[in-house]
Short mmCIF file of C-alpha atoms and ligand atoms in Angstrom, two decimals:
data_model
loop_
_atom_site.label_atom_id
_atom_site.label_comp_id
_atom_site.label_asym_id
_atom_site.label_seq_id
_atom_site.Cartn_x
_atom_site.Cartn_y
_atom_site.Cartn_z
CA MET A 1 155.85 128.28 86.89
CA SER A 2 153.54 128.34 83.86
CA ALA A 3 154.48 125.93 81.00
CA ARG A 4 156.63 127.22 78.20
CA PHE A 5 156.69 125.67 74.77
CA LEU A 6 159.05 125.46 71.86
CA SER A 7 158.04 127.75 69.03
CA THR A 8 157.67 126.14 65.62
CA GLU A 9 161.08 127.47 64.64
CA GLN A 10 162.67 126.20 67.85
CA ALA A 11 161.10 122.75 67.42
CA ARG A 12 162.26 122.57 63.81
CA ALA A 13 165.78 123.57 64.75
CA PHE A 14 165.87 121.08 67.68
CA TYR A 15 164.66 118.14 65.56
CA ASP A 16 166.90 119.04 62.65
CA ARG A 17 169.83 118.70 64.97
CA LEU A 18 168.62 115.59 66.73
CA GLY A 19 167.99 113.58 63.54
CA ARG A 20 168.63 109.85 63.95
CA ARG A 21 169.27 110.21 67.66
CA GLN A 22 165.46 110.50 68.06
CA ASP A 23 165.43 106.67 67.86
CA TRP A 24 167.47 106.48 71.04
CA GLN A 25 164.13 107.25 72.84
CA ARG A 26 162.94 103.76 71.91
CA PHE A 27 164.01 102.55 75.38
CA TYR A 28 160.89 104.04 76.81
CA GLU A 29 158.76 104.54 73.71
CA GLY A 30 158.91 100.93 72.49
CA PRO A 31 156.43 99.28 74.89
CA ALA A 32 153.85 102.05 74.38
CA ILE A 33 154.23 101.82 70.59
CA ARG A 34 153.69 98.03 70.74
CA GLU A 35 150.43 98.58 72.79
CA LEU A 36 149.26 101.19 70.21
CA ILE A 37 149.85 98.74 67.35
CA ALA A 38 148.10 95.94 69.25
CA HIS A 39 144.97 98.00 69.62
CA SER A 40 144.69 100.05 66.38
CA ASP A 41 143.71 97.29 63.82
CA PHE A 42 146.24 98.53 61.24
CA ASN A 43 145.63 95.31 59.33
CA THR A 44 142.26 96.75 58.22
CA ALA A 45 143.55 100.30 57.47
CA HIS A 46 143.67 101.68 53.91
CA ARG A 47 145.14 105.16 54.35
CA VAL A 48 147.21 106.27 57.35
CA PHE A 49 148.15 109.83 58.16
CA GLU A 50 150.99 110.49 60.61
CA LEU A 51 151.72 113.85 62.24
CA GLY A 52 155.41 114.23 63.23
CA CYS A 53 156.80 111.12 61.61
CA GLY A 54 160.27 111.71 63.01
CA THR A 55 162.88 109.30 61.52
CA GLY A 56 160.11 107.14 59.94
CA SER A 57 160.71 104.14 62.09
CA PHE A 58 156.99 103.75 62.98
CA ALA A 59 155.94 104.17 59.39
CA ALA A 60 158.51 101.55 58.22
CA THR A 61 157.14 99.10 60.86
CA LEU A 62 153.56 99.70 59.71
CA LEU A 63 154.31 99.34 56.07
CA ASP A 64 156.62 96.30 56.57
CA THR A 65 154.49 94.35 58.96
CA HIS A 66 151.07 95.68 59.82
CA LEU A 67 149.31 97.38 56.88
CA PRO A 68 147.62 95.42 54.08
CA GLN A 69 149.52 95.41 50.78
CA GLY A 70 147.32 98.02 49.16
CA ALA A 71 147.38 100.47 52.06
CA SER A 72 149.15 103.83 51.86
CA TYR A 73 150.90 106.08 54.30
CA THR A 74 151.18 109.95 54.44
CA GLY A 75 153.58 111.51 56.89
CA VAL A 76 154.37 115.13 57.76
CA ASP A 77 157.03 116.71 59.91
CA ILE A 78 158.31 120.25 60.37
CA SER A 79 161.92 119.13 60.34
CA ALA A 80 163.82 118.88 57.01
CA THR A 81 166.17 116.36 58.59
CA MET A 82 163.31 114.11 59.83
CA THR A 83 161.49 114.37 56.51
CA ALA A 84 164.61 113.33 54.63
CA LEU A 85 165.23 110.42 57.03
CA THR A 86 161.68 109.20 56.63
CA ARG A 87 161.83 109.49 52.81
CA GLN A 88 165.06 107.54 52.73
CA ARG A 89 163.71 104.83 55.07
CA LEU A 90 160.44 104.46 53.09
CA SER A 91 162.03 104.62 49.64
CA GLY A 92 161.44 100.97 49.02
CA PHE A 93 157.65 101.36 49.40
CA GLY A 94 157.32 103.58 46.30
CA ALA A 95 153.98 105.41 45.80
CA ARG A 96 152.52 103.78 48.93
CA ALA A 97 154.46 106.28 51.07
CA GLN A 98 154.20 110.08 50.76
CA VAL A 99 156.25 112.26 53.10
CA SER A 100 156.29 116.04 53.24
CA GLN A 101 157.81 118.79 55.27
CA SER A 102 155.16 121.04 56.76
CA ASP A 103 155.30 124.60 58.02
CA GLY A 104 154.04 123.52 61.44
CA SER A 105 150.43 124.17 60.54
CA LEU A 106 147.90 121.97 62.23
CA ARG A 107 145.46 122.32 59.37
CA PHE A 108 146.66 119.53 57.22
CA ASP A 109 146.78 119.82 53.46
CA VAL A 110 144.57 116.74 52.80
CA GLU A 111 140.97 116.19 51.87
CA ASP A 112 138.08 115.69 54.29
CA GLU A 113 137.28 112.17 55.34
CA SER A 114 140.18 110.73 53.24
CA PHE A 115 142.09 108.63 55.88
CA ASP A 116 141.07 105.88 58.23
CA ARG A 117 143.94 106.27 60.78
CA PHE A 118 145.51 109.44 62.24
CA VAL A 119 148.70 108.74 64.25
CA ALA A 120 150.62 111.13 66.48
CA ASN A 121 153.30 109.52 68.58
CA TYR A 122 155.07 111.81 71.05
CA VAL A 123 154.09 114.98 69.16
CA LEU A 124 151.01 116.44 70.84
CA ASP A 125 152.99 116.62 74.14
CA LEU A 126 155.16 119.29 72.45
CA LEU A 127 152.35 121.51 71.54
CA PRO A 128 150.53 124.22 73.56
CA PRO A 129 146.98 123.14 74.57
CA GLN A 130 145.25 125.31 71.93
CA ASP A 131 147.40 123.61 69.26
CA ILE A 132 146.46 120.14 70.55
CA VAL A 133 142.83 121.10 70.24
CA GLU A 134 143.42 122.35 66.65
CA ALA A 135 145.31 119.19 65.64
CA LEU A 136 142.55 117.00 66.96
CA GLU A 137 139.83 119.08 65.20
CA ASP A 138 141.69 118.53 61.93
CA ALA A 139 142.25 114.80 62.67
CA HIS A 140 138.44 114.62 63.02
CA ARG A 141 137.98 116.36 59.71
CA LEU A 142 140.43 114.13 57.76
CA LEU A 143 139.18 110.84 59.16
CA ARG A 144 136.30 108.88 57.74
CA ALA A 145 133.45 107.95 60.04
CA GLY A 146 134.71 105.10 62.22
CA GLY A 147 138.29 106.05 61.46
CA ARG A 148 140.73 105.85 64.36
CA LEU A 149 142.80 108.32 66.21
CA CYS A 150 146.00 106.57 67.39
CA LEU A 151 147.93 108.66 69.89
CA ILE A 152 150.84 108.40 72.34
CA SER A 153 152.22 111.10 74.56
CA LEU A 154 154.32 111.44 77.64
CA THR A 155 151.96 111.56 80.66
CA HIS A 156 151.84 111.81 84.42
CA GLY A 157 153.28 109.05 86.60
CA GLU A 158 151.13 106.49 88.35
CA THR A 159 153.77 104.72 90.50
CA ARG A 160 156.13 106.30 92.95
CA ALA A 161 159.13 105.79 90.59
CA SER A 162 157.23 107.20 87.54
CA ARG A 163 155.95 110.11 89.52
CA LEU A 164 159.50 110.94 90.56
CA ALA A 165 160.82 110.52 87.06
CA ILE A 166 158.09 112.88 85.69
CA LYS A 167 158.81 115.38 88.40
CA ALA A 168 162.44 115.47 87.34
CA TRP A 169 161.40 115.65 83.64
CA THR A 170 158.97 118.58 84.28
CA GLY A 171 161.70 120.35 86.27
CA LEU A 172 163.92 120.20 83.21
CA HIS A 173 161.08 121.29 80.94
CA ASN A 174 160.38 124.27 83.17
CA LEU A 175 164.05 125.20 83.12
CA ARG A 176 164.42 124.94 79.34
CA PRO A 177 161.90 122.97 77.19
CA SER A 178 164.67 122.04 74.76
CA LEU A 179 166.39 119.98 77.48
CA VAL A 180 163.62 117.37 76.89
CA GLY A 181 162.84 117.99 73.30
CA GLY A 182 159.99 120.33 74.15
CA CYS A 183 157.89 117.38 75.58
CA ARG A 184 155.99 117.61 78.88
CA PRO A 185 153.41 115.24 80.42
CA VAL A 186 149.83 115.66 79.18
CA GLU A 187 146.54 113.83 79.55
CA LEU A 188 145.34 113.21 76.06
CA THR A 189 141.79 112.06 76.95
CA ASN A 190 141.13 115.50 78.44
CA PHE A 191 141.30 116.82 74.89
CA LEU A 192 138.84 114.36 73.32
CA LYS A 193 135.44 115.81 72.90
CA GLU A 194 132.74 113.25 73.71
CA ASP A 195 130.55 114.07 70.77
CA GLN A 196 133.49 113.62 68.35
CA TRP A 197 135.37 110.49 69.74
CA ARG A 198 134.64 107.19 71.34
CA VAL A 199 137.61 105.94 73.29
CA ASP A 200 138.30 102.30 72.38
CA PHE A 201 141.56 101.82 74.33
CA HIS A 202 143.27 103.85 76.95
CA LYS A 203 146.32 102.81 79.03
CA THR A 204 149.36 104.33 80.76
CA VAL A 205 152.41 102.32 79.86
CA ILE A 206 155.42 102.73 82.16
CA ALA A 207 158.81 101.74 80.72
CA LEU A 208 161.95 102.27 82.76
CA THR A 209 160.01 104.70 85.03
CA ILE A 210 158.80 106.90 82.08
CA PRO A 211 155.04 106.91 81.72
CA SER A 212 153.35 107.14 78.24
CA GLU A 213 149.62 107.50 77.61
CA VAL A 214 148.30 105.41 74.78
CA VAL A 215 144.86 106.29 73.33
CA VAL A 216 142.94 104.72 70.46
CA ALA A 217 139.61 106.49 69.71
CA SER A 218 137.07 106.13 66.91
CA LYS A 219 135.51 109.05 65.14
CA ARG A 220 131.80 109.20 65.90
CA ASP A 221 129.38 109.68 62.98
C1 SAM B 1 159.43 113.68 69.88
S1 SAM B 1 159.58 113.56 68.19
C2 SAM B 1 158.61 112.11 67.81
C3 SAM B 1 158.89 111.51 66.51
C4 SAM B 1 158.18 110.27 66.15
N1 SAM B 1 156.73 110.40 66.11
C5 SAM B 1 158.52 109.15 67.15
O1 SAM B 1 157.69 108.64 67.83
O2 SAM B 1 159.76 108.79 67.16
C6 SAM B 1 158.47 114.86 67.65
C7 SAM B 1 158.40 115.08 66.14
O3 SAM B 1 157.38 115.95 65.85
C8 SAM B 1 157.81 116.91 64.88
N2 SAM B 1 156.99 118.09 65.05
C9 SAM B 1 156.88 118.94 66.08
N3 SAM B 1 156.05 119.87 65.96
C10 SAM B 1 155.42 119.62 64.73
C11 SAM B 1 154.37 120.24 63.95
N4 SAM B 1 153.73 121.31 64.42
N5 SAM B 1 153.99 119.69 62.76
C12 SAM B 1 154.70 118.56 62.30
N6 SAM B 1 155.68 117.99 62.99
C13 SAM B 1 156.04 118.44 64.18
C14 SAM B 1 159.27 117.06 65.19
O4 SAM B 1 160.02 117.60 64.11
C15 SAM B 1 159.71 115.67 65.53
O5 SAM B 1 160.10 114.92 64.42
#
């Protein structure tokens, strides 16, 4: 069966309903997120852009622990609930944190070459392939030369248990994408154009049988 995807409206409605319960996914997302942080040099970042900030838990961790004092964070999400949760969570960071609700567009309303990190954790795996291409094109536009793309997505299994888990996951996705939040396994590196990106770190992290692909890539000049 060919893949089906949540429309922007369906994704917004799903994540509006899910709200804080998104953080229950930490049981399999946590180890991949720790790998991403370990390889993204956030301690040298000045401006971070995040697509699909969810409840703001990643942003809070960055601002609390990993970014330099003067660094700022900009997050966007299509969900009003998620945007409100992130704003609330980051309220203590004042002007360092900007959060806005988007209309789902993958042309982001920010200037060219104005950020040095672009983060998308478990977001590109919701999008149809052409939208992933579009999001990465715009990530390339908004990053400075040498800026980093920091991505995590659900991916294909590498062990017997993870292959079985992903087979079951994909079965649910094919039945009804909303059963798994619209996410399906993807291979992010297939979307990275060689003349645009240099892959610095690439690993599949398996947590409780669920495989995640972690990619850190630098924008080529
Ligand atoms: C699976 S959740 C991941 C949230 C968060 N990044 C995390 O790791 O917990 C996907 C998030 O992407 C948001 N999203 C989906 N499509 C989007 C789009 N086109 N533009 C902005 N946000 C989007 C959803 O509203 C949701 O908050």
